[in-house]
Coordinates of C-alpha atoms in Angstrom, one line a residue:
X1 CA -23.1 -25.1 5.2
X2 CA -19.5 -25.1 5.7
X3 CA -17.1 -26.1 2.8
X4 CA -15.2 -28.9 5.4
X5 CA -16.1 -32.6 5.1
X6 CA -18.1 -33.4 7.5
X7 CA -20.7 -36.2 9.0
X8 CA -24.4 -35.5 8.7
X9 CA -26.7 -34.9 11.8
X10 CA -29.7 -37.3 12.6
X11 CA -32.9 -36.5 15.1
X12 CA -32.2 -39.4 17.9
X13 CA -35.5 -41.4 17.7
X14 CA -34.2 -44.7 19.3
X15 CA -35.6 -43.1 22.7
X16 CA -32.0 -43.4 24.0
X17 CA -31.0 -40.7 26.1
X18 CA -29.0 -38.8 23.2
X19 CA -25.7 -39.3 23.5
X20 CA -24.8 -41.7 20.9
X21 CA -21.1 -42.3 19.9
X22 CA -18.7 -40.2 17.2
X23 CA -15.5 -41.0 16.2
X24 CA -13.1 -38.4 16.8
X25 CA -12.0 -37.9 13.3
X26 CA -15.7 -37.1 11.9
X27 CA -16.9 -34.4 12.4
X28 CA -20.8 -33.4 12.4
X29 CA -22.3 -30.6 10.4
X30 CA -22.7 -27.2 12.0
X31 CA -26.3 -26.0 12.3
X32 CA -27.3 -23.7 9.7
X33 CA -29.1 -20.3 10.7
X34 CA -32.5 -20.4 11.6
X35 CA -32.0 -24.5 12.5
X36 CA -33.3 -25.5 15.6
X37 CA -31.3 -27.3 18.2
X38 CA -31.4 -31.4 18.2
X39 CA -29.8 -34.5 19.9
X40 CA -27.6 -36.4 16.9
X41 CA -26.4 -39.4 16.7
X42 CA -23.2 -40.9 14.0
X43 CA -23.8 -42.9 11.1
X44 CA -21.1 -45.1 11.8
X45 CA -23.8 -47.8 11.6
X46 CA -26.6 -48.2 9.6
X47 CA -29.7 -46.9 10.0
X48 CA -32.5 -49.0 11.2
X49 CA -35.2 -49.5 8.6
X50 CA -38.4 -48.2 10.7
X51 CA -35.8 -45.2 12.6
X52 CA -34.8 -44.5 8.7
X53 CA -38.8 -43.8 7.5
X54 CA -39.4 -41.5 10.9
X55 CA -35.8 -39.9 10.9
X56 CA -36.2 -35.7 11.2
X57 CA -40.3 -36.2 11.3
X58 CA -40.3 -33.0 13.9
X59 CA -37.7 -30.4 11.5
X60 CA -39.3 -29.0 8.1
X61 CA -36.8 -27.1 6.6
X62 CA -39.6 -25.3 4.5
X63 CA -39.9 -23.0 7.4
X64 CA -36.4 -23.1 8.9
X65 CA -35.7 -21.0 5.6
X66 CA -34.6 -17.6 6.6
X67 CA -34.1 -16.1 3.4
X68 CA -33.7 -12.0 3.1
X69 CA -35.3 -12.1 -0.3
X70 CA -37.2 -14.4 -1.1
X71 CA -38.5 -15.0 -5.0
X72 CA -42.4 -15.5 -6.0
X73 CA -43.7 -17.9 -8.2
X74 CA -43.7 -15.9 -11.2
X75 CA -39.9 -14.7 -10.1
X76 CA -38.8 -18.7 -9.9
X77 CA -40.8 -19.3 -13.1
X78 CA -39.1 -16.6 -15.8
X79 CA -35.8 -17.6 -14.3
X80 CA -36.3 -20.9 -15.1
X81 CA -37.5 -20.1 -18.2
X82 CA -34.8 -18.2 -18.8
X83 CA -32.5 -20.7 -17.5
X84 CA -33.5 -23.4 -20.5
X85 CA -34.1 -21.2 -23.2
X86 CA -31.0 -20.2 -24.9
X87 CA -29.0 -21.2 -27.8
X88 CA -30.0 -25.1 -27.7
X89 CA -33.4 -24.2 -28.5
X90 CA -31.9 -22.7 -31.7
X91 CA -30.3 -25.6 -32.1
X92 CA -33.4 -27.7 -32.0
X93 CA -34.3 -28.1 -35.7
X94 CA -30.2 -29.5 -36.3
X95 CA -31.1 -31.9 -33.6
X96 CA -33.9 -33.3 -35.7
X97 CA -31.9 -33.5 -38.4
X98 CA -29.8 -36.1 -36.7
X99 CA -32.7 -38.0 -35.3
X100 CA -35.5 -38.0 -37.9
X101 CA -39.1 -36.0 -37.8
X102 CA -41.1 -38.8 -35.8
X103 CA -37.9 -39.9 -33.7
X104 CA -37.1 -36.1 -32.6
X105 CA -40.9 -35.5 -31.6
X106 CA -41.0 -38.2 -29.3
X107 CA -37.9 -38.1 -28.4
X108 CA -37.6 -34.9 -27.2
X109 CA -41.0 -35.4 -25.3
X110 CA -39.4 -38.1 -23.6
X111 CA -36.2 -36.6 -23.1
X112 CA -38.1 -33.9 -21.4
X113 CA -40.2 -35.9 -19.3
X114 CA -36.9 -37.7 -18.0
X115 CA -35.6 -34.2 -16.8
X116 CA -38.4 -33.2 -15.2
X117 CA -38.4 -36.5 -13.4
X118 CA -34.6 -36.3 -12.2
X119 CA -35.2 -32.5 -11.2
X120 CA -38.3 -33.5 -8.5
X121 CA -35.9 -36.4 -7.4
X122 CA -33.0 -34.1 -6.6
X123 CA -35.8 -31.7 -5.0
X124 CA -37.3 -34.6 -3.2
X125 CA -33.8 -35.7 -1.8
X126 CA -32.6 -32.1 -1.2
X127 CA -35.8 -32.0 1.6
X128 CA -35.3 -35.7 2.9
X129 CA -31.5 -35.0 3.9
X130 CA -32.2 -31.3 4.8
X131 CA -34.6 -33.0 7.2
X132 CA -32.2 -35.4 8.4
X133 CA -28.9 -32.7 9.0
X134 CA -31.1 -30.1 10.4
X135 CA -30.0 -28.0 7.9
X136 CA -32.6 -25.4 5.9
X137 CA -30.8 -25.6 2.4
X138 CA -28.5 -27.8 0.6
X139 CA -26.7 -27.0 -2.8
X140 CA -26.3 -30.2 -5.8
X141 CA -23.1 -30.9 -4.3
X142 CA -24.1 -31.0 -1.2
X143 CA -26.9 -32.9 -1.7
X144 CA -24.6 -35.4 -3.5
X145 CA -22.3 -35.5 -0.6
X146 CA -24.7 -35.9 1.9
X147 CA -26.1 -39.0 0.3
X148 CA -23.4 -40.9 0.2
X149 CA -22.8 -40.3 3.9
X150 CA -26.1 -41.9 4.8
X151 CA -25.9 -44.6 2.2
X152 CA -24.3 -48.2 2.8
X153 CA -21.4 -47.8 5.3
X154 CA -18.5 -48.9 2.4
X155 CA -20.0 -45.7 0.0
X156 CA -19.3 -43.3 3.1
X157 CA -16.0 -42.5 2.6
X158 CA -16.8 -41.2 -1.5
X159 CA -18.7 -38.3 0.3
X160 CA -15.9 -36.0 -0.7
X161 CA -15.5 -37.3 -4.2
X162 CA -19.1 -36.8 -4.7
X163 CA -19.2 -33.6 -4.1
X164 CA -16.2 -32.2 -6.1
X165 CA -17.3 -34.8 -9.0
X166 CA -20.8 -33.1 -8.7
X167 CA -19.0 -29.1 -8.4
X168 CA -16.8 -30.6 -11.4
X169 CA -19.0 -31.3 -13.4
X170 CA -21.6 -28.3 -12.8
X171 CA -17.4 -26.2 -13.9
X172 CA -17.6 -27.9 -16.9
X173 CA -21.0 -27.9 -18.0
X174 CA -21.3 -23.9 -17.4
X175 CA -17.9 -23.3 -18.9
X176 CA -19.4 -25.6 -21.8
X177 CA -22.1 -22.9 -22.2
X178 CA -20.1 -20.2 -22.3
X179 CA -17.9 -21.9 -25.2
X180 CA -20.9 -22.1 -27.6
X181 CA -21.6 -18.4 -26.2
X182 CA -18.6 -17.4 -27.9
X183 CA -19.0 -19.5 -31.1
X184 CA -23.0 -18.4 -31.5
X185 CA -22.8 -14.6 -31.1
X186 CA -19.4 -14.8 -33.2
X187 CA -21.7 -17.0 -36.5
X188 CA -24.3 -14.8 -36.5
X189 CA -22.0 -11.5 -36.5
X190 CA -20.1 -13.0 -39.7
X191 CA -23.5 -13.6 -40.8
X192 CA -24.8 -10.1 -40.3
X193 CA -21.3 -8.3 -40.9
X194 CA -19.7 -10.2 -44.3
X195 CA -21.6 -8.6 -46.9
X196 CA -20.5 -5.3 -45.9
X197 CA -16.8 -6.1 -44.3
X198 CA -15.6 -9.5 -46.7
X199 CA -15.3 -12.5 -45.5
X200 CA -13.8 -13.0 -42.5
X201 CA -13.0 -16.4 -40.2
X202 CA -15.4 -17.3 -38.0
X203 CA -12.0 -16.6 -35.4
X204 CA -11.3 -13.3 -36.5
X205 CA -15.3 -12.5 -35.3
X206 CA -14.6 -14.5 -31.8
X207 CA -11.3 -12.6 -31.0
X208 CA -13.3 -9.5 -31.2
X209 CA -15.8 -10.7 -28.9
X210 CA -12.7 -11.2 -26.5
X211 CA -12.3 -8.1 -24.8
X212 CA -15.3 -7.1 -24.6
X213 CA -16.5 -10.5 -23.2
X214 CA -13.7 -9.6 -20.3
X215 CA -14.9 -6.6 -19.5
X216 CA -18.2 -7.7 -18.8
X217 CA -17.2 -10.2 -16.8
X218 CA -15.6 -8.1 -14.1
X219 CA -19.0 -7.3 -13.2
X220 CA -18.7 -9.3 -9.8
X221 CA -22.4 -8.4 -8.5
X222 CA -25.2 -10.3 -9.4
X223 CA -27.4 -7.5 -9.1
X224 CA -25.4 -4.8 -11.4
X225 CA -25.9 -7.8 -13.5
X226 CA -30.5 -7.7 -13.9
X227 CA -30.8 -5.1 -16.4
X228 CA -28.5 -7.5 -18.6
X229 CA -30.2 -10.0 -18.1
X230 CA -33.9 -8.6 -18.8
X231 CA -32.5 -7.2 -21.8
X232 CA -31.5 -10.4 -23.0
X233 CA -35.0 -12.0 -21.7
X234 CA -36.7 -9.3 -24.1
X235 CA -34.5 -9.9 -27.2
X236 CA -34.4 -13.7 -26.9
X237 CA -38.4 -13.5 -27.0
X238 CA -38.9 -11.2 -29.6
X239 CA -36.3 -12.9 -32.3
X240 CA -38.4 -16.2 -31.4
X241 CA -41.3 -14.8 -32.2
X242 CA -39.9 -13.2 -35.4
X243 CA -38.1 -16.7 -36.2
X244 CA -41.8 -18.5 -36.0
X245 CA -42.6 -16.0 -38.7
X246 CA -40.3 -16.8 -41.2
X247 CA -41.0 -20.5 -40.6
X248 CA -45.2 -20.3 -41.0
X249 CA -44.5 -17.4 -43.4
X250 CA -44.7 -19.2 -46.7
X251 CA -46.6 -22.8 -47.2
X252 CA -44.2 -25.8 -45.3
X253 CA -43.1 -28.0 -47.9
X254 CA -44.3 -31.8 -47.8
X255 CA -42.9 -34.2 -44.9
X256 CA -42.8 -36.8 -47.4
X257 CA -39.8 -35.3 -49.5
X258 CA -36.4 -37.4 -50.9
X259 CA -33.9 -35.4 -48.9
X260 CA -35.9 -35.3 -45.5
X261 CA -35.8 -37.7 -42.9
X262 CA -39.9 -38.1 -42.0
X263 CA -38.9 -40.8 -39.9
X264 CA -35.7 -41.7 -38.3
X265 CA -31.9 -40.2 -39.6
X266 CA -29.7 -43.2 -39.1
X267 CA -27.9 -45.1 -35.4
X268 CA -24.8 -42.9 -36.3
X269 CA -26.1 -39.8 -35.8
X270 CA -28.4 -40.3 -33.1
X271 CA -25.7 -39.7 -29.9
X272 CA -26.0 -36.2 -32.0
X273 CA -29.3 -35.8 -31.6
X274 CA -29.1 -36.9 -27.4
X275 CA -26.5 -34.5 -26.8
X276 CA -28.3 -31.4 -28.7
X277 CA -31.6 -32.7 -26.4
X278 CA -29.8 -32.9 -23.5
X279 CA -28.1 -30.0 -23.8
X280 CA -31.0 -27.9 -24.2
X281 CA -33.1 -29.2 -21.6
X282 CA -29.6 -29.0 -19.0
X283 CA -31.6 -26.7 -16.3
X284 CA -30.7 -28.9 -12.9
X285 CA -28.2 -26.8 -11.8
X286 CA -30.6 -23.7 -11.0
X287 CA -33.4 -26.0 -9.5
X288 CA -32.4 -26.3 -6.1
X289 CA -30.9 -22.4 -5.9
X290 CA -34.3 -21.2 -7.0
X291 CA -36.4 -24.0 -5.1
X292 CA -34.1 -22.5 -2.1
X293 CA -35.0 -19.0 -2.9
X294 CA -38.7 -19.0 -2.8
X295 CA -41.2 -17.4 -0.8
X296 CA -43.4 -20.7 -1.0
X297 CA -41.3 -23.2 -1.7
X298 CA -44.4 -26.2 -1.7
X299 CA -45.8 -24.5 -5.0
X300 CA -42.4 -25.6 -6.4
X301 CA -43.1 -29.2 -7.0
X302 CA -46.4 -31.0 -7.5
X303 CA -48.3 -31.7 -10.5
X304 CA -49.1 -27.9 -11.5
X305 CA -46.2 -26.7 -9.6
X306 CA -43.9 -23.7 -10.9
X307 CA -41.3 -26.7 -12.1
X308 CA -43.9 -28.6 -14.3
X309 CA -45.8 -25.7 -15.4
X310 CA -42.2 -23.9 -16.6
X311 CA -40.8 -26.8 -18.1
X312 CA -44.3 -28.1 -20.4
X313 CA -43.9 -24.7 -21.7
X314 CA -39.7 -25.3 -21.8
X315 CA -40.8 -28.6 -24.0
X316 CA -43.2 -27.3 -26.1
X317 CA -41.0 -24.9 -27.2
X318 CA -38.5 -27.4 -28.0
X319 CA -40.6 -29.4 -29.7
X320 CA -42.1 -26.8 -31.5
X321 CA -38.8 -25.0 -32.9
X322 CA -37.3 -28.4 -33.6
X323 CA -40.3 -29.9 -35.6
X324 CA -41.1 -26.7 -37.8
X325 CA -37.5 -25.6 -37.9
X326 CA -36.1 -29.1 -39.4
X327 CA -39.7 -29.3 -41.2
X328 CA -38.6 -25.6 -42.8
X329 CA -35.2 -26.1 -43.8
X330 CA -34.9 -29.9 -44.2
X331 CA -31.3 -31.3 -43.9
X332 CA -29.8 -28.0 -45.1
X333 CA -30.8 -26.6 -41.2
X334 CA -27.5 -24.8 -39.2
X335 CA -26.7 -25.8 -36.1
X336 CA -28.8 -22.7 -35.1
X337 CA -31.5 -21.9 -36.7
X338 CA -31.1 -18.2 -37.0
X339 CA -27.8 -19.2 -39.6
X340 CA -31.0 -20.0 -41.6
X341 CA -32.7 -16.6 -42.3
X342 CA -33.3 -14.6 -45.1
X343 CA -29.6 -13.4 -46.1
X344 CA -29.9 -9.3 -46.9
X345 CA -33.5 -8.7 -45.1
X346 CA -33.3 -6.2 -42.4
X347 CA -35.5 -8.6 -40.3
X348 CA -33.6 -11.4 -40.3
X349 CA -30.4 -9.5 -39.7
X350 CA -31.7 -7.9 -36.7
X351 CA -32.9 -11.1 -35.5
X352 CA -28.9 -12.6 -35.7
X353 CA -28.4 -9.1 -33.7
X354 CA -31.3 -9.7 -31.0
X355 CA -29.9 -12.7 -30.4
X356 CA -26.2 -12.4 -30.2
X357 CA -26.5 -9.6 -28.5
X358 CA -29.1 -11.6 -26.0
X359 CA -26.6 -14.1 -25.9
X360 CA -23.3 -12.2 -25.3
X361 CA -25.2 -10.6 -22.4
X362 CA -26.0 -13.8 -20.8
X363 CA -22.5 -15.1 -20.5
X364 CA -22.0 -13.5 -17.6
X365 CA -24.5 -15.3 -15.7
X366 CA -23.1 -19.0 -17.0
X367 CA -19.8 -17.5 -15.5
X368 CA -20.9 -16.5 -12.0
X369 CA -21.3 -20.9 -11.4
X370 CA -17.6 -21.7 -12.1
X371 CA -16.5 -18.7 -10.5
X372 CA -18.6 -18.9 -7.4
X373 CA -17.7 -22.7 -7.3
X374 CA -13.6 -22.5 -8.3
X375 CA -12.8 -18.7 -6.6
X376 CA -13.5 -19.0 -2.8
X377 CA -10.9 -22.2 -2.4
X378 CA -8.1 -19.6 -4.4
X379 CA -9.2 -16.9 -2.3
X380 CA -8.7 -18.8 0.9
X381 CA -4.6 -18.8 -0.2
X382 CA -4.3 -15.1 -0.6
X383 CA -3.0 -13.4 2.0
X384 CA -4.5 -10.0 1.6
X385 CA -7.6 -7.8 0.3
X386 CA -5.5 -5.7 -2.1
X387 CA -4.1 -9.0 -4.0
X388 CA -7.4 -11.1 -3.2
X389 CA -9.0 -8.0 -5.5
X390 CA -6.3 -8.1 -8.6
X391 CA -6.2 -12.1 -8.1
X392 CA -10.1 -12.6 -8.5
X393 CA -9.8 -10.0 -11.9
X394 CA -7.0 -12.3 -13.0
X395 CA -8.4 -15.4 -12.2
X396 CA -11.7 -13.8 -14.3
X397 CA -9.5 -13.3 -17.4
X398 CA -8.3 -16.5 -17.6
X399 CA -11.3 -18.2 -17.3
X400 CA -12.6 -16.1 -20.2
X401 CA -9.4 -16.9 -22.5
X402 CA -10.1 -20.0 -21.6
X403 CA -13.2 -20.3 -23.0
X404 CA -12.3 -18.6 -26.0
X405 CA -9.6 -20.6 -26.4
X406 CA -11.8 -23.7 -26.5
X407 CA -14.8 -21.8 -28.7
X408 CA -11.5 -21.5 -31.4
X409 CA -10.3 -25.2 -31.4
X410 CA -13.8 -26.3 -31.6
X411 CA -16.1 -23.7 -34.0
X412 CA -18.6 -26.0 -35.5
X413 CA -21.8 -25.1 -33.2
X414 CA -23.7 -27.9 -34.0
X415 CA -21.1 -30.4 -32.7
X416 CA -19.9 -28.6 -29.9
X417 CA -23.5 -27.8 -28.5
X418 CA -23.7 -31.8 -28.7
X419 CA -20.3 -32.5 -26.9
X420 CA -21.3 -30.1 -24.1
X421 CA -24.4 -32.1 -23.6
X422 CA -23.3 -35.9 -23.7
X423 CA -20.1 -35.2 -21.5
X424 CA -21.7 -33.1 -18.8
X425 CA -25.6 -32.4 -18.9
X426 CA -25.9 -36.4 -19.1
X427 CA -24.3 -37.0 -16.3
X428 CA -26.0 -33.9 -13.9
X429 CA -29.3 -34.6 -15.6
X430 CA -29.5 -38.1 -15.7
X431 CA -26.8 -40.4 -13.9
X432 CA -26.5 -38.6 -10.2
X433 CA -29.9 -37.6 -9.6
X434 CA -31.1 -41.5 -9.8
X435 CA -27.6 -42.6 -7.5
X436 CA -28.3 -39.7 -5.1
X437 CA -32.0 -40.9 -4.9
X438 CA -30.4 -44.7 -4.4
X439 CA -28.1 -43.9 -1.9
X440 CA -30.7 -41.2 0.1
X441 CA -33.4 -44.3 0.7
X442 CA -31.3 -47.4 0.3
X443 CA -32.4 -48.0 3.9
X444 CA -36.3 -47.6 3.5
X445 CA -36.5 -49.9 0.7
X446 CA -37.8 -49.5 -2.9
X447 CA -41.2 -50.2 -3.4
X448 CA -42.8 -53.2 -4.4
X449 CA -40.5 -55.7 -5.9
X450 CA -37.6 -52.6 -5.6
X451 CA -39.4 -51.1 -9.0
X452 CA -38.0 -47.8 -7.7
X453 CA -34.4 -49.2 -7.7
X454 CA -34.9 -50.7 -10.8
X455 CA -36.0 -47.2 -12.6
X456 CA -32.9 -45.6 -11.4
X457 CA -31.0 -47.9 -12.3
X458 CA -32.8 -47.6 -15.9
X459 CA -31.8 -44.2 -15.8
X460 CA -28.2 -44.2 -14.8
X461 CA -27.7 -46.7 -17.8
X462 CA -29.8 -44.8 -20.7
X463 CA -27.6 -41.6 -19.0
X464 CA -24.5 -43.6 -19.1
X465 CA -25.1 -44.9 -22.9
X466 CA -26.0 -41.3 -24.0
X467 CA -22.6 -40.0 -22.2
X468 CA -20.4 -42.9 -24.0
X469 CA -22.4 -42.3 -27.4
X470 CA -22.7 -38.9 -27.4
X471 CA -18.9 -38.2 -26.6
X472 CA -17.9 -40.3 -28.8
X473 CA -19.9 -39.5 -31.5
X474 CA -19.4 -35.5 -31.4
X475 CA -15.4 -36.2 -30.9
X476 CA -14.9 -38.5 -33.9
X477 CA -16.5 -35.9 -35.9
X478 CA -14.6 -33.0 -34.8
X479 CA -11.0 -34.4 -34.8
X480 CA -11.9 -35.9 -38.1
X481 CA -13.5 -32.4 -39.4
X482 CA -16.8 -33.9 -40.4
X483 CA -18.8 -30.4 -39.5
X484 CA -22.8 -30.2 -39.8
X485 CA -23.5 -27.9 -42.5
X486 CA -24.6 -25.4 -39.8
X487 CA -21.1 -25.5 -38.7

């Protein structure tokens, strides 16, 4: 799809003869390839209510899809796996320290079953307007603006704003990550490094993460960029399963203990707790890429579909490291988990290793989506190749100072992993999936008594009051210095 705003297509199914009226100034989308040819009409007026339901009935974009290599199941499955599990899962067991033993269980299950929920709305939308524009893919932002230009005539014009709040947002959020990228491999070098080198700031660690962190970023091609990423995928699995041995390797002490919270933490450090959970279940910005990408796009969805099956493993995980690790270590848990090891043990230290280095090699990856959203639009203003070239490695430094900058203002882990997750995966994970799904059916009605409206309504406000809590929470405590002891 082009990057210009433009109006969406719909099938003609009022048995007119096709040549229904568009303003001058609006223009329609252009067919994507492998789209078939149809009669439009404008959406300068509504929709009627039994057109809306039959709207696009003849185009499935499922097989419009001309894709030059297309992913399997198992190829969509790891990289969603791989996708969610990163440093939040390490910082699992400091989220149940902010929410209590029973409240974290259930209410990172239910945390999880609310992203799973918004991701098969998005997915569900995506194919409903892809249907309707004749178009065989749509991006998040797309997908955002598109929905406002078939919802209620006075949203229409916000179509544009949707779509750079939506592109904004999915800047931040991966920008976020790459922040906590700086300030996790940086911990557990100190870790691993002090008892040899003295004790040096957590900064000093983090500026010598900085040229390195450059140069692999000027890696511009995803593919040069695989063998990075499986070794990553290897050492992130082994130090997990080395982690779970130092956790079941000597007897768990009692629940029931003076300095443990069995049951719930306290109200004020809840919005600590949402934005660690949040955070670490954030995967919505690689479910419609990957949906987009597969061979068999149907076995995405549905209840034993690659996105359930990836994510109950995603949440058991969670729960798993979060329950055990807190259960482990009690209220003197780090904001990850590894910060917890054995101090001197050559396992441990190699674990901090595995996963830095796992880490470090992923930041690359959380780059490419700021870059491949902010770059093309500075490209477009560069006259020729030559500059375009030294521009993009510019514009690539900067980003990377800028993140580092950021990762040194704000080195707590704990706090920043929760600020990351109340200001941006809120909002992408559980605020605009719910409006998108408003606006995409506001014409088709809502089910019996509008219960469908009503849920995501219920949604945007929970997603609204973790967003306000959450932000406000994490800020308070890191202009006023109160760091987690994992910090």
């Amino acid at each position: 799809m082009s990057k210009e705003e433009v109006e969406p297509l719909l099938l003609q199914t009022d048995g007119s003869d096709g040549h229904g009226s568009q303003d001058s100034d609006e223009p329609m989308y252009p067919h994507k390839k492998g789209a078939k040819t149809s009669t439009v009409i404008s959406l300068q007026k509504p929709v009627a209510e039994h057109d809306y339901s039959i709207t696009g009935e003849h185009y499935d974009p499922l097989t419009e899809r001309d894709i030059e290599h297309p992913t399997s199941n198992c190829d969509t499955m790891i990289h969603l796996l791989k996708g969610n599990v990163g440093t939040g899962i390490l910082a699992m067991p400091d989220a149940f320290k902010n929410a209590g033993l029973a409240v974290g269980t259930i209410g990172t299950v239910m945390i999880g079953l609310i992203c799973v929920h918004t991701m098969h709305i998005l997915v569900r939308c995506a194919h409903d307007l892809c249907r309707r524009t004749q178009t065989p893919t749509l991006s998040f932002a797309e997908v955002a603006e598109v929905s406002f230009k078939v919802g209620p005539p006075p949203l229409r014009r916000f179509s544009s704003v949707a779509r750079m709040t939506i592109d904004s947002f999915l800047c931040v959020t991966q920008l976020g990550f790459c922040c906590v990228y700086f300030v996790f491999v940086a911990q557990n070098l100190k870790h691993v490094f002090d008892p040899y080198m003295g004790t040096w700031p957590l900064q000093s660690y983090m500026a010598l993460l900085l040229l390195p962190m450059i140069l692999l970023n000027y890696v511009r091609n995803l593919k040069l960029l695989a063998p990075f990423s499986m070794i990553a995928n290897i050492f992130m699995a082994a130090g997990l399963g080395i982690i779970f041995y130092y956790i079941f390797r000597d007897p768990l002490p009692p629940i029931h203990r003076p300095e443990f919270h069995s049951g719930f933490a306290s109200w004020k450090q809840l919005p600590l707790y949402f934005g660690t959970a949040i955070y670490a279940f954030e995967g919505i910005g690689m479910v419609l890429p990957l949906e987009n990408s597969m061979k068999t796009p149907l076995d995405f969805g549905g209840w034993n579909g690659v996105l359930n099956t990836s994510m109950i493993i995603v949440g058991c995980l969670y729960t798993a490291v979060g329950f055990f690790g807190y259960l482990k270590y009690g209220d003197l848990v780090a904001g990850s988990v590894t910060l917890n090891l054995s101090t001197g043990e050559v396992l441990a230290e190699s674990v901090r290793l595995m996963m830095a280095l796992s880490i470090f090699l992923s930041y690359p990856l959380q780059f490419y989506v700021p870059m491949d959203i902010m770059w093309p639009s500075i490209k477009s203003r560069i006259p020729t190749e030559r500059m375009q070239l030294i521009s993009e490695y510019a514009f690539r430094t900067f980003l990377v100072i800028l993140t580092f900058a950021m990762a040194e203002l704000i080195p707590n882990l704990g706090l920043f992993i929760s600020l990351v997750g109340a200001v941006s995966s809120s909002t992408l994970a559980l605020i605009f999936p719910p409006l998108i799904n408003i606006l995409t059916t506001w014409n088709a009605g809502y089910g019996k008594f509008r219960w469908e409206l009503w849920k995501d309504i219920s949604l945007m406000i929970f997603g609204g009051i973790g967003f306000v809590a959450g932000t406000y929470v994490s800020l308070e405590q890191i202009l006023h210095g109160e760091a987690s002891k994992g910090g």
